[in-house]
Coordinates of C-alpha atoms and ligand atoms in Angstrom, one line a residue:
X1 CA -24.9 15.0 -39.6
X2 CA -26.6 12.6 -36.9
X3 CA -22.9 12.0 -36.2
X4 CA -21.8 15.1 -35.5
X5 CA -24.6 15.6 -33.3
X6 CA -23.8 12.5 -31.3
X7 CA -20.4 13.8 -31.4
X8 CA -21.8 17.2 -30.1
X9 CA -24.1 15.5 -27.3
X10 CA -21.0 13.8 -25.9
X11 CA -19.1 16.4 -26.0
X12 CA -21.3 18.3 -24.0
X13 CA -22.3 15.7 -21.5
X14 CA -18.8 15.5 -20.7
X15 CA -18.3 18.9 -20.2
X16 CA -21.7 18.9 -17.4
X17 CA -19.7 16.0 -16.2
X18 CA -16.8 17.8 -15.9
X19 CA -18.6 21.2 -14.7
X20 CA -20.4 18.7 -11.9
X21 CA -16.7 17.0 -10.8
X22 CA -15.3 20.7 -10.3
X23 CA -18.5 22.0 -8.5
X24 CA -18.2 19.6 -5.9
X25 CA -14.5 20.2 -6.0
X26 CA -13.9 20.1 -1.7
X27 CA -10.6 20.8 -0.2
X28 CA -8.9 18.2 1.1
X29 CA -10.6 16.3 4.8
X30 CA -6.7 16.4 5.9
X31 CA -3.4 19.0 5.0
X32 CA -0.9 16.7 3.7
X33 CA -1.0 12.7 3.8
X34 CA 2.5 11.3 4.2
X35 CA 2.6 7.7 2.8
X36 CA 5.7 4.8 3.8
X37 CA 5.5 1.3 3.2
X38 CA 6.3 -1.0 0.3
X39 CA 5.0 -2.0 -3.1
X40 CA 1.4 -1.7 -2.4
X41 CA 2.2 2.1 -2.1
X42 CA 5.3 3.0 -4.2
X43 CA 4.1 5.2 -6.4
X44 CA 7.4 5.7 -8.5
X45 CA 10.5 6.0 -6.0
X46 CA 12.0 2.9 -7.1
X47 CA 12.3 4.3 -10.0
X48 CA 15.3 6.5 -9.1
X49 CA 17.3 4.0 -6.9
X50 CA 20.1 2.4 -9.2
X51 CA 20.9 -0.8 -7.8
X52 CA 17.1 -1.5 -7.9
X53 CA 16.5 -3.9 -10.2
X54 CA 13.1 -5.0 -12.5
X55 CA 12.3 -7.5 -10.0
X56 CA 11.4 -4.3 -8.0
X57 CA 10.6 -1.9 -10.5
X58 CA 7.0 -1.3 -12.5
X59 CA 8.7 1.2 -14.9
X60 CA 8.3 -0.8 -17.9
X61 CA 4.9 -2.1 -19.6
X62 CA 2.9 -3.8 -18.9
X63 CA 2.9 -1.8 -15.4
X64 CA 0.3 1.2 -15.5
X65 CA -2.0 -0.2 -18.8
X66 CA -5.7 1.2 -17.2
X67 CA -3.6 4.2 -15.3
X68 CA -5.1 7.2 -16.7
X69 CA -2.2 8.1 -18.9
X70 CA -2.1 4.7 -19.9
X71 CA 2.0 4.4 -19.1
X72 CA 4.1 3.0 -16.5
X73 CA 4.8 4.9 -13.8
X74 CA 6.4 3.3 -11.4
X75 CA 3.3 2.1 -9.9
X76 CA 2.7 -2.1 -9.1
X77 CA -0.7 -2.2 -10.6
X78 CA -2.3 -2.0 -13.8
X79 CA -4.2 1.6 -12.5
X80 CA -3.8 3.2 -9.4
X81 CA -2.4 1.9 -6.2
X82 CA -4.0 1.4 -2.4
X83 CA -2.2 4.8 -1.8
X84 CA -4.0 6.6 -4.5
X85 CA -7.0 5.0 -3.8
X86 CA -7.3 5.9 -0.2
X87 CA -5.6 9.7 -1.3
X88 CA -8.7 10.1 -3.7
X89 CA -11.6 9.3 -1.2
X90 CA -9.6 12.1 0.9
X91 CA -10.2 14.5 -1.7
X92 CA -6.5 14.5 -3.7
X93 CA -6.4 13.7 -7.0
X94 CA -4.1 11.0 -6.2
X95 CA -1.2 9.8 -3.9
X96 CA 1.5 12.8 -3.4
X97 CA 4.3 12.6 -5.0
X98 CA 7.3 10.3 -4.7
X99 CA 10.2 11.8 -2.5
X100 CA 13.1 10.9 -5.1
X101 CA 10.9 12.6 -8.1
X102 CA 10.9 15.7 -6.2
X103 CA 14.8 15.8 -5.3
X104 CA 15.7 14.3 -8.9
X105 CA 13.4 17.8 -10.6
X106 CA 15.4 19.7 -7.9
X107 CA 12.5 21.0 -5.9
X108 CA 12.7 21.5 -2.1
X109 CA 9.9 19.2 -0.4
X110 CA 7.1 21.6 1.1
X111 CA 5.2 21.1 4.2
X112 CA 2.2 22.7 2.4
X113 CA 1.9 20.8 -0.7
X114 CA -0.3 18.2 0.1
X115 CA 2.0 15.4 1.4
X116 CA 4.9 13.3 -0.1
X117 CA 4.8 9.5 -0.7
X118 CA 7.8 7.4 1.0
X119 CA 7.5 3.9 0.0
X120 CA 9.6 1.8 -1.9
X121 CA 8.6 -1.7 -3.5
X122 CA 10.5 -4.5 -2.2
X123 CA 11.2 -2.5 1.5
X124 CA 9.5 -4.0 4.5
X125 CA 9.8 -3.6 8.4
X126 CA 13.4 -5.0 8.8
X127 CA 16.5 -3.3 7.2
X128 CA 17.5 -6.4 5.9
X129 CA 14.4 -6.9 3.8
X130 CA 14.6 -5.9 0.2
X131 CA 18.0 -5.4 -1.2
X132 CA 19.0 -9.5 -1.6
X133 CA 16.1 -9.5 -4.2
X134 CA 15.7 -6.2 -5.4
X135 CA 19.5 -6.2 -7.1
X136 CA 20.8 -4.3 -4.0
X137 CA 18.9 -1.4 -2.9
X138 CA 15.8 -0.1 -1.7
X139 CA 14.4 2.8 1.0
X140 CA 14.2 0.8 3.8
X141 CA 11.6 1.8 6.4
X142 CA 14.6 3.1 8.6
X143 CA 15.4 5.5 5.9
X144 CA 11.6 6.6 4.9
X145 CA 10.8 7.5 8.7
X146 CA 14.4 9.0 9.0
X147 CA 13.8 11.1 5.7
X148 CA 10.6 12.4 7.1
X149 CA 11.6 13.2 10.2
X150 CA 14.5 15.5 8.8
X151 CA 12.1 17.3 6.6
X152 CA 9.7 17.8 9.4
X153 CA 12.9 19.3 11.0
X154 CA 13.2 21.8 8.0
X155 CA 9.5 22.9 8.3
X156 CA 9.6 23.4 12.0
X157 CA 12.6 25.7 11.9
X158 CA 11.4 27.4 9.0
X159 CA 7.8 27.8 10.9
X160 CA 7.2 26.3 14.4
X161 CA 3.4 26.2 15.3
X162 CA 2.3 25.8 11.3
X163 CA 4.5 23.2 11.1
X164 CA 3.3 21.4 14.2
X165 CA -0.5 22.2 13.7
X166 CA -0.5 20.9 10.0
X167 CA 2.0 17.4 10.8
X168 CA -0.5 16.6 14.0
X169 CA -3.4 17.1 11.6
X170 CA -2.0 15.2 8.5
X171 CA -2.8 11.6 7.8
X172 CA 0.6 9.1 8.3
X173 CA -0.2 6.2 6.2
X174 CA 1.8 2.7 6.2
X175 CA 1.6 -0.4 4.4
X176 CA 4.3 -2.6 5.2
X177 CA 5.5 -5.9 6.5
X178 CA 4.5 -8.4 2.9
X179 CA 8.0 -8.5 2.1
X180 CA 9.7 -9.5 5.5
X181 CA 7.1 -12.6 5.3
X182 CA 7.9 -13.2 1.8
X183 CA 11.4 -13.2 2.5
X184 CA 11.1 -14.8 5.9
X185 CA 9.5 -18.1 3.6
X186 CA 12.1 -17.9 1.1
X187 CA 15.3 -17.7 3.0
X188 CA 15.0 -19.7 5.9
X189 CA 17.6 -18.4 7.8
X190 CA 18.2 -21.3 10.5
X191 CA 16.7 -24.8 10.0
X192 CA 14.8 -24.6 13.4
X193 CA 13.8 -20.9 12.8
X194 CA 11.1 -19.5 15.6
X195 CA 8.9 -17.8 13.4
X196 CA 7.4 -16.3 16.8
X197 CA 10.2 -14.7 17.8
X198 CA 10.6 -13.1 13.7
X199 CA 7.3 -11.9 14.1
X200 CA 8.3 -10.3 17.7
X201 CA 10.9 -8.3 16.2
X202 CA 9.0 -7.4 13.1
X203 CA 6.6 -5.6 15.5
X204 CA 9.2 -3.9 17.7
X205 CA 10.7 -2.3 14.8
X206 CA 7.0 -1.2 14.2
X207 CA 6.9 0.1 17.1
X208 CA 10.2 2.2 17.0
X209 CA 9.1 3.9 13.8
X210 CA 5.7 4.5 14.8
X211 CA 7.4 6.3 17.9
X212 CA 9.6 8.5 15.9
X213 CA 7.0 9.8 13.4
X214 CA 5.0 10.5 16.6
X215 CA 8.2 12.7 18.4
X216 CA 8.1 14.1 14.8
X217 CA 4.6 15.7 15.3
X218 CA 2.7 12.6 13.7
X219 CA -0.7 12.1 15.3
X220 CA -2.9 10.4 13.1
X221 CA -1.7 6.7 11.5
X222 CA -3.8 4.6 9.4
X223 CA -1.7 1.3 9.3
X224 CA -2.8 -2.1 7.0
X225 CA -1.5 -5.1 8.5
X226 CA 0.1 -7.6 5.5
X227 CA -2.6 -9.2 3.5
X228 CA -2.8 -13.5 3.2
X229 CA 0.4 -13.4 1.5
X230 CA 0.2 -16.9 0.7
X231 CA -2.4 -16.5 -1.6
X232 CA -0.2 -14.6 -4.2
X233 CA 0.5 -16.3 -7.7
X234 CA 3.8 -16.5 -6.8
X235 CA 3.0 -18.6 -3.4
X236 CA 0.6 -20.0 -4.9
X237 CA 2.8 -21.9 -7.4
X238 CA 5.3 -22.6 -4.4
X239 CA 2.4 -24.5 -3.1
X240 CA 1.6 -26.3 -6.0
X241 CA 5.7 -26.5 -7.5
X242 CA 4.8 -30.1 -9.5
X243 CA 8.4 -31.3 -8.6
X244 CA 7.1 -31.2 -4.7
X245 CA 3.7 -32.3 -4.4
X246 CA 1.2 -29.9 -3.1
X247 CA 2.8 -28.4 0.4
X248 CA 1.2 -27.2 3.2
X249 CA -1.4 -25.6 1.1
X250 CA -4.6 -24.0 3.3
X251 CA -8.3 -24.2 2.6
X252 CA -7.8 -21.6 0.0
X253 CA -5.4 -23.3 -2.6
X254 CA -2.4 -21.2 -0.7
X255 CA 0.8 -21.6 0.6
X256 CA -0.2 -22.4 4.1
X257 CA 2.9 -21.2 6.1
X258 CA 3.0 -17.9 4.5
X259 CA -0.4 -17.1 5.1
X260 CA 0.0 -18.5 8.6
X261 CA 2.4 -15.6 9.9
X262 CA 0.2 -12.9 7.8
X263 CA -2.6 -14.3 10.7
X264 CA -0.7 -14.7 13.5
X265 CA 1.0 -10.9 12.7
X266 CA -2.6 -9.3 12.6
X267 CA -3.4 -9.1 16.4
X268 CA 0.3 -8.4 17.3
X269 CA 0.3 -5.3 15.5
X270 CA -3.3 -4.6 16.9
X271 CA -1.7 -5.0 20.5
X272 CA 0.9 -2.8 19.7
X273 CA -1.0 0.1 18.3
X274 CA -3.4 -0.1 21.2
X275 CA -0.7 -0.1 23.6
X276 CA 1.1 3.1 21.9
X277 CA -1.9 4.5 22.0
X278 CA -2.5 4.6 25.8
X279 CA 1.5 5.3 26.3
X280 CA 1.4 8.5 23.5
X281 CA -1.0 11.3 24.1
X282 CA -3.2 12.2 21.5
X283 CA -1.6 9.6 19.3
X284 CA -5.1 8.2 17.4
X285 CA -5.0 5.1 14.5
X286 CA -7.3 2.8 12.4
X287 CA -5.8 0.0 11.6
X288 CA -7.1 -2.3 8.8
X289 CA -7.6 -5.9 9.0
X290 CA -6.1 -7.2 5.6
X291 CA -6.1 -10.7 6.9
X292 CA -9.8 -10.3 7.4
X293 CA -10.6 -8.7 4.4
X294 CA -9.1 -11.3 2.3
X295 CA -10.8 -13.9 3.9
X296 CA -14.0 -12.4 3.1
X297 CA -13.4 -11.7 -0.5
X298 CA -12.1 -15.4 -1.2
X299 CA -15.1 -16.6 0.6
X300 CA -17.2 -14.4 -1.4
X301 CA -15.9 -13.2 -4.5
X302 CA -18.9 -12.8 -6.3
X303 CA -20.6 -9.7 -3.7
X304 CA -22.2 -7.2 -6.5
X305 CA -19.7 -4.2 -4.9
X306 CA -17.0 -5.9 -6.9
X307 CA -18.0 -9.3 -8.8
X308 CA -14.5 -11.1 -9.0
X309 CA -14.6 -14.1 -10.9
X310 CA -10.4 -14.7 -10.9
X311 CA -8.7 -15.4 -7.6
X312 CA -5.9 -17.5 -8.4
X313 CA -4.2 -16.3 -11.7
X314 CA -2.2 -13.2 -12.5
X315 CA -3.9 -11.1 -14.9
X316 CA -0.3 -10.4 -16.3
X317 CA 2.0 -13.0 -16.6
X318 CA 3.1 -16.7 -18.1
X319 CA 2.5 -19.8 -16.0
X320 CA -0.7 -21.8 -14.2
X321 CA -0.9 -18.4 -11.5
X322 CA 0.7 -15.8 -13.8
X323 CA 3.9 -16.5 -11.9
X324 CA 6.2 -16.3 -14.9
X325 CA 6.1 -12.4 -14.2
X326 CA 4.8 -9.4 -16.0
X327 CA 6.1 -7.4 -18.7
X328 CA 5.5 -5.7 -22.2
X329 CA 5.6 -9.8 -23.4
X330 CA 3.7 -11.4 -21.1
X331 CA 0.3 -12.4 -21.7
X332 CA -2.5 -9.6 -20.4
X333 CA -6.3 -11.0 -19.3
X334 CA -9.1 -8.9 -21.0
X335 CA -11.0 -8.1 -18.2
X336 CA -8.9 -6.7 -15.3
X337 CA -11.9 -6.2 -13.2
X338 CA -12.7 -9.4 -12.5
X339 CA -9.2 -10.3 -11.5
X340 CA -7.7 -10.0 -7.3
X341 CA -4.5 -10.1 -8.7
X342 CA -2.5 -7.9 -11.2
X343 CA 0.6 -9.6 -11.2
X344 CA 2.4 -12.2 -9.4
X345 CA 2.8 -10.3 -5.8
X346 CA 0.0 -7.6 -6.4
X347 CA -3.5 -6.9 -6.6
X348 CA -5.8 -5.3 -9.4
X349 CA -6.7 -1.6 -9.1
X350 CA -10.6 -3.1 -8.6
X351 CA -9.1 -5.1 -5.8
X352 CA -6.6 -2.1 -4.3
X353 CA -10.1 0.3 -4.7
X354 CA -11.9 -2.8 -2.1
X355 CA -9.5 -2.3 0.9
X356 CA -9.3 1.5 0.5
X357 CA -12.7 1.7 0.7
X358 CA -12.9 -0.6 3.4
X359 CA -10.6 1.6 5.5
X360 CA -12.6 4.8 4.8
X361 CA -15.6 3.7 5.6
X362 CA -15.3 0.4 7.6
X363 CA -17.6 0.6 10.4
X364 CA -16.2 -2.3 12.9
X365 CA -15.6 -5.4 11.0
X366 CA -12.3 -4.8 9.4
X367 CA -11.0 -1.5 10.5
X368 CA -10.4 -0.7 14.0
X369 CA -10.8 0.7 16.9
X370 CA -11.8 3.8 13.7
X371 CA -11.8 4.3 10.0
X372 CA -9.6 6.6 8.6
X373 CA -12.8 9.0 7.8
X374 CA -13.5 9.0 11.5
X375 CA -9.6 9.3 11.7
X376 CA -9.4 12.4 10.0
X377 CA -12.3 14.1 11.6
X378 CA -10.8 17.8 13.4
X379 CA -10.5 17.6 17.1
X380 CA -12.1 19.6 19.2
Ligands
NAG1 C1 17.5 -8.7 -9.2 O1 18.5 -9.0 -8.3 C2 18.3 -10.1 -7.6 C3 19.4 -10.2 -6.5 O2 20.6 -10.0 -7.1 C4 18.3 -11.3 -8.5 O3 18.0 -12.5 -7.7 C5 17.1 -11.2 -9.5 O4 17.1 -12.2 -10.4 C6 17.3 -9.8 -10.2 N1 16.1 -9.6 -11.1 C7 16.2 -9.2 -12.3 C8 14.9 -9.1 -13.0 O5 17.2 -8.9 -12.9
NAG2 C1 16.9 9.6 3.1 O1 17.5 8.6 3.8 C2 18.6 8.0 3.3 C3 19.1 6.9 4.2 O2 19.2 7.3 5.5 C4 19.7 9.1 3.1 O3 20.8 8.5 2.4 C5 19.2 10.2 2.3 O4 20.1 11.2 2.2 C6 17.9 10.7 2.9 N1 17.4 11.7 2.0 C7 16.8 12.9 2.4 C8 16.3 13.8 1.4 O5 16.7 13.1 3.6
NAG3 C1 4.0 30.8 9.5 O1 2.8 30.3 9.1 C2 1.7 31.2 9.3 C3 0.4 30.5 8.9 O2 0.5 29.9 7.7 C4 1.9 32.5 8.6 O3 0.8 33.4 8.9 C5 3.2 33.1 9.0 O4 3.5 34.3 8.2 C6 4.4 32.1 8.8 N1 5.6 32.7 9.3 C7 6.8 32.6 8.7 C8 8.0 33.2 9.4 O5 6.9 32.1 7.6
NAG4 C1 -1.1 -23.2 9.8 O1 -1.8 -23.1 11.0 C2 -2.8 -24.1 11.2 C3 -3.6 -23.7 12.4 O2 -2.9 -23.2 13.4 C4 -2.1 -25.4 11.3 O3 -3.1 -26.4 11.5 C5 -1.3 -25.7 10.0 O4 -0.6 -26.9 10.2 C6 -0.4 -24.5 9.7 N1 0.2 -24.8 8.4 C7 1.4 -24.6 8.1 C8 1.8 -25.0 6.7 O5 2.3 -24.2 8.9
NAG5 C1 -9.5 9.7 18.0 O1 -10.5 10.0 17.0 C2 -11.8 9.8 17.4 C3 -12.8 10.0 16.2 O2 -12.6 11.3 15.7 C4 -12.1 10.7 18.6 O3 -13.4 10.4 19.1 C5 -11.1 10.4 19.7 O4 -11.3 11.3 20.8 C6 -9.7 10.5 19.2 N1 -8.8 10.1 20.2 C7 -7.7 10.8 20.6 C8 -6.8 10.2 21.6 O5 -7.5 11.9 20.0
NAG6 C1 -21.8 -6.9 -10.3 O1 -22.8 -7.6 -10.9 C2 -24.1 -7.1 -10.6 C3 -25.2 -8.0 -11.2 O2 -24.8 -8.3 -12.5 C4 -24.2 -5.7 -11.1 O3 -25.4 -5.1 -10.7 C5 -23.1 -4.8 -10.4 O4 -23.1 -3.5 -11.0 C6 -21.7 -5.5 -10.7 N1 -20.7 -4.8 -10.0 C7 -19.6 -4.3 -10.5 C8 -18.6 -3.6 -9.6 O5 -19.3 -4.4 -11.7
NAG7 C1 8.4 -11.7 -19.5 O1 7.3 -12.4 -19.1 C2 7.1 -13.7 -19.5 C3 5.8 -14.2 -19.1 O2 5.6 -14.2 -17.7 C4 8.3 -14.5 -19.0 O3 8.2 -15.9 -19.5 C5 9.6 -13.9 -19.5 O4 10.7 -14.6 -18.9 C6 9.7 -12.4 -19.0 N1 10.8 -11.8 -19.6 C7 11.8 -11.2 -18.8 C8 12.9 -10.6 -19.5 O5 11.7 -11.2 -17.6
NAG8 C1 -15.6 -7.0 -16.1 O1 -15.6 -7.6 -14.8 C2 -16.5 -7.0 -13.9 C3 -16.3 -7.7 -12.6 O2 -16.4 -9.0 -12.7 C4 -17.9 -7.1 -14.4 O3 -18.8 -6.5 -13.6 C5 -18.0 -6.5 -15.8 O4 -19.3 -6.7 -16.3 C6 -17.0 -7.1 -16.8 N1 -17.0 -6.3 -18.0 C7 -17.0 -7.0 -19.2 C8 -16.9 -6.1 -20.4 O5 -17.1 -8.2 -19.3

């Protein structure tokens, strides 16, 4: 009897919770939220590409464990994903969809469903930049600007001024550049390589997409510059490969060089949105600091918004940083809260949920010259 009533009172505080969640049910603060970029944001279009491989798939367990359906979806996290994240403090329920899950279920992408998600794990800002570890094939950023822009083609001829009034008002949101660093480390491609110049021509290549969303209508960009790469697992254990001595490791324990172009990357891109800015009118950003961000989390990990007590390791995955890679046989960590990272390249859902709140609400510090709530804010 008691039990039934306890049953009873949860049952019925959850449906007052429930009742409260749809009563403040908003529409969203933009029309659609269009979403390119890499792994950080992919919320399942890698899962279509065939010559994609598991190094750049999260299709398979232990991928998606605290996601609400408790599956793998295609997402690089154990929950949700930055894109999510930053999708629910919009008002969505969560990212928009995957482009290649809409064409594979045969539907026609519409302009007025909310947004479609882009990104592919493994992609980054150069064309080369995926494929030679990914098994072959990825949506490189060429092809996730060029795949919007076609669409936004479709919607205008079907209806001009809609079209035009709901892409200008619509949040573009990128993520990109990790991998061309990664990969940058990895393969050096000359023995004297100029990282300057590598970092020149990742931002001109920025620059070209950013120009063609905004011929396509796009207004409004919230760009994330790439995080201190170095301090992934995987760099991690570069930095501390027992068969080469610590190298080059920085004053956090990471691989030094890496996390050298992730700082020297941060104000180019800054320069480069601030110059498009003046040259395109009406073109408005926020651009977060992820650099900056990091720095202050390592420094303070224990700030009672999030309480992280594990910097270093994976939560999923073999080895001294989890670097052995995740999968339905790798060892898990109990609490995934308390961990930065997820797996060997990406970060918990609590540490994803840090930097979209940061960009929503950021008031100077890490997000700049705007947040993304400012961002979105109608125009007179
Ligand atoms: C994926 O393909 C790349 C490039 O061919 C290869 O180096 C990597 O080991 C493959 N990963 C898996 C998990 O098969
Ligand atoms: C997306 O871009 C790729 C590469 O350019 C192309 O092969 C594909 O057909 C495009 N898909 C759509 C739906 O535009
Ligand atoms: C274009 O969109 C507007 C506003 O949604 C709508 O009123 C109008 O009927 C549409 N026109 C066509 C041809 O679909
Ligand atoms: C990283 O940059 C710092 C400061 O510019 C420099 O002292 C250090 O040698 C660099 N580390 C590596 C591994 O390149
Ligand atoms: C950018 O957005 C801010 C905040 O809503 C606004 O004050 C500013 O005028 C906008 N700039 C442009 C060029 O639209
Ligand atoms: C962090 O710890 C403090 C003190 O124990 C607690 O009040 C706070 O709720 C915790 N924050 C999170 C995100 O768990
Ligand atoms: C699964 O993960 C474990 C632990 O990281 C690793 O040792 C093993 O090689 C992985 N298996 C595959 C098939 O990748
Ligand atoms: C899990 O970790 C978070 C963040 O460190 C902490 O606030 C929470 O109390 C932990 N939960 C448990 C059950 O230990």
């Amino acid at each position: 009897m008691a039990s039934r009533g306890r049953a009873f009172a949860a049952g019925a505080l959850f449906l007052l919770l429930e009742l409260a969640l749809q009563g403040a049910a908003e529409p969203p603060l933009v029309p659609a939220m269009f979403v390119f970029g890499d792994s950080l944001v992919d919320v399942g279009n890698n899962n279509h590409l065939a010559r994609c491989n598991a190094s750049c798939r999260a299709d398979y367990p232990r991928y998606g464990v605290d996601h609400p359906c408790h599956s793998p979806t295609g997402r690089f996290s154990n929950g949700y994903n930055l894109a999510d994240q930053l999708a629910q403090l919009l008002g969505f329920p969560e990212s928009p969809p995957p482009l290649l899950s809409l064409l594979k279920a045969r539907l026609v992408p519409q302009m007025s469903s909310g947004g479609i998600n882009f990104a592919s794990g493994g992609a980054g800002l150069l064309d080369r930049t995926g494929p030679r570890v990914c098994g072959g094939e990825v949506l490189s950023m060429t092809a996730q600007v060029g795949n919007f822009t076609s669409l936004a083609r479709r919607w205008r001829r079907e209806n001009r001024t809609t079209a035009a009034d709901l892409i200008s008002r619509s949040l573009f949101f990128i993520s990109v550049g990790s991998n061309d660093l990664f990969e940058h480390i990895a393969f050096p491609s000359a023995p004297n390589r100029n990282d300057i110049r590598f970092l020149q021509d990742l931002v001109a290549s920025y620059t070209s997409y950013i120009k063609d969303l905004y011929a396509a209508g796009a207004r409004k960009f919230s760009v994330v510059s790439p995080s201190l790469v170095g301090c992934c697992p995987s760099q991690r254990a570069l930095a501390h490969d027992p068969s080469k001595g610590p190298i080059g490791v920085d004053k956090f324990g990471c691989l030094g060089a890496a996390n050298n172009l992730s700082r020297q990357l941060h104000p180019m891109v800054a320069d480069m949105l601030q110059g498009l800015s003046l040259e395109l009118p009406r073109m408005n950003y926020s651009l977060g600091d992820a650099v900056g961000m990091a720095d202050f989390v390592f420094n303070s990990p224990s700030t009672p918004a999030y309480n992280f007590t594990e910097l270093e390791r994976a939560c999923c995955g073999s080895g001294e940083f989890g670097e052995g890679g995740c999968n339905g046989s790798a060892p898990l960590c109990g609490n995934r809260s308390s961990y930065v990272f997820w797996d060997r390249f990406h970060p918990t859902e609590a540490a994803s949920a840090v930097t979209a709140k940061e960009l929503f609400v950021d008031t100077g510090l890490f997000v700049r010259p705007i947040n993304v709530q400012q961002l979105v804010a109608p125009q007179p």
